[in-house]
Amino acid sequence: MNRIFVFPILLSGGIMLTSCSTKPEPPSLLEGMRVSVSAVENREIAWTDKKSGYFYTRTHQTETGWFSGWNVATHRVFADYSISVDGTVLNRKDAQVTVFPDRMERLFPAAKETFMMFDDQPVLGISLEEVSGKETGLSLTGDLKFISVKNETAVFSTRDPKEGFLAVSFYKEGKLSASDSSGKIWLTGDKSGGGFLIGLDSTEAGAVSLLEKAKTQVQTWTDARRNRMENLLKSNVFKSNDPDLDKAIRWNILSLDALISRQTGYGIYAGLPWFNDYWGRDMFISLPGTALVTGQFDVARKILLSFAEFQNKDENSPYFGRVPNRVRPEDILYNTTDGTPRFILSLMDYIRYSGDTSLVKELYPVIKRSIEGPLKYWVDENGYLTHDDADTWMDAKIDNKIPLSPRGNRANDIQSLWYDQLLAGVRFAHLTGDSVSFEKWQKVADKLKARFLNDFLNPAIPALADRLRKNGVADFTVRPNQLFALDFITSDSLKWVLTRNAWEALVYPWGVASLSQSEPNFYPYHTSWEHYPSNFHKDWAYHNGTVWLWNNGIAMQRMLEGFQYNQAYQLFNSMSHQTLNAPGAVGALSELTDALPPANEKLPRLSGTFSQAWSMAEYLRVWYQGFLGIQPDALNNQVILQPQLPDSIFSLDFQIPLFSGFLKGSFHRTADDLKFTLLPDSLPSDVTLIVKFPGFEPVPVVMYAGEKLLLNVQKKELSVKLYDTLDEIRAESLLFRVKPDEERIELAKRIFKDVQFAKPQVPTDYSRMQQAPIWK
């Protein structure tokens, strides 16, 4: 028989599950995601072709910065473009601009311009409608050499021979002419041409042929791109009492999905505009939120297989077994320690979500090298994974030589990742029948775990060291990396105290600082040159104060583990606000913010890339796994459900992918009643659902098709009632009555009582920031 599994959510009052009532979405989800941008806001925006190209501009000005315009395979083709009507250049400051995930519309007094890209096609589309004039024109800004106009198509050569040839034609048929005006080439013709298509190919003939094809396929390509986006959103439906939350989640899903590319095999761009390449660490921090929680298991599989091809297989290299730190079309670097453990943990996450254990057998040689390499070159007598000073995620150096945030040679997060990698390896060895490696790797893991707290924990404060130096001395610099190592701690009390201490020292309402403001090497601003000396480099501040939004994920996760969902949601909500309303890119999350706001301002400035994969991925991962509380584990044939929605969400309908099917849910709460409904669809029949209300013992629930589950939390008691297909209560279900763990609940309340964000202390004296950081 098919089984159906249902779960509740922790909130005060009673919980009743009835029939699922997920409301239908409007005909076009993309239309409902429109964001209007004013000329004053002048926001950044970027799209990709899902292969190797992206286009970056601003809504109301022509961009000429190095990373602006059309970039393909890390090479810029041109910087931007201008449109004219009857010889008058349209001023973008005069436009009403609306941005969608698939396009941008600029409404000028004289025309409506729509810019778009197409999946897997090196083609740009600039359609022109509602033209008040006879003739339209296009001029490209950038290092291009005009060749000629042939058969109504203009051809340019690009600056770099690797980029090839650029062709321009009308959307529709029409005579195109070229003229030189003040050193700029203008391509003009009758407005009936409908706008312009721009294509890129390695040969001149290929570029012309590409646009001939584009004219016949442009509507098909447009529809295919929109349908792909719509289908992804229809598989991941969220409709709550907060429309901005729903919109922010959708934007993050699609903006993050846009970073999945096939530039050097399948992968995920680290961020736009300048990280349009693959970084191993970034990619595998991002993979769960990018492809697993959203149900894109086939994409995740291809990314894992593709990146595995780049593993260092040279047994004589100290990097033997590592996957790359960075992969670009022209080079590969292996200078990172944490990328490889995160690759293995992403493989484990993929199997937990998909149940596809065949990939373990296919990649087992890669798994084995990833562990045996470190054991040969980097693991010490205590089982710790050693590493160089700048081989963690805090990797900035002066002149690529002197580390600015040294964390060698045993950082706390590296040991946590290495330990989890070993345990994953043990599980994979068991699945493949490799008993020798199973026993060997388990012993190393046990040794590391037995040593960790003795070496890293100061129980008197209490505090967890950020690293052990080469001489074995613990370094208690206050950084967020400790949050990744808290799983070594089994005591709720100690774990929650450390979580609170880290939260109040490092977590501002907008994000997690890379260094506490109490530390002498703290730099509050990433690029505020006016506060620093003439020789200042922004990397001084990069990991020494600057807020990294991807760390918001682990910070919220740890607070949720202590039942602090309202406090965690405040941070989540600030990320939603940035997605929709901040001065940065439309519909995306930045890499960084300054740690502190400028004097006399309330919010810090955004910094780094404007669309960063791991920032958006952690936002989504925590939404699915933390607030919704859906944690699949196909290896153990179960789904753990531990939802913790904040008090501000009192209505939510949703549908999410799970295994080979979906979970559809509906939650509604009033002052006197709370109802939560879940309707699983096409899940495996042997899956066990484990309902885990925070503060209650886990309750395993198994249901058959057509049955109904009623969960009720009332007067400090959880009751579970099962109704059969005739809507009659199963007698055995009346036995499901669970009392809460009062002691654990009170412990969490006591430890987190009046917990607050870190309080920004805007400096008035910048004298200590007049030199590069000095570490003893």
Short mmCIF file of C-alpha atoms in Angstrom, two decimals, residues 398 403-405 521 523 539-541 544 771-775:
data_model
loop_
_atom_site.label_atom_id
_atom_site.label_comp_id
_atom_site.label_asym_id
_atom_site.label_seq_id
_atom_site.Cartn_x
_atom_site.Cartn_y
_atom_site.Cartn_z
CA ILE A 398 48.64 40.48 0.85
CA PRO A 403 47.65 35.81 5.19
CA LEU A 404 45.40 38.55 6.50
CA SER A 405 43.31 36.22 8.68
CA ASN A 521 42.01 43.73 14.32
CA TYR A 523 37.66 46.66 10.56
CA ASP A 539 41.13 42.63 2.01
CA TRP A 540 42.28 43.97 5.38
CA ALA A 541 38.59 44.02 6.30
CA ASN A 544 38.25 40.84 9.83
CA GLN A 771 47.63 49.61 9.26
CA ALA A 772 47.21 46.05 8.09
CA PRO A 773 46.03 43.56 10.73
CA ILE A 774 48.74 42.24 13.03
CA TRP A 775 48.36 38.72 14.38
#
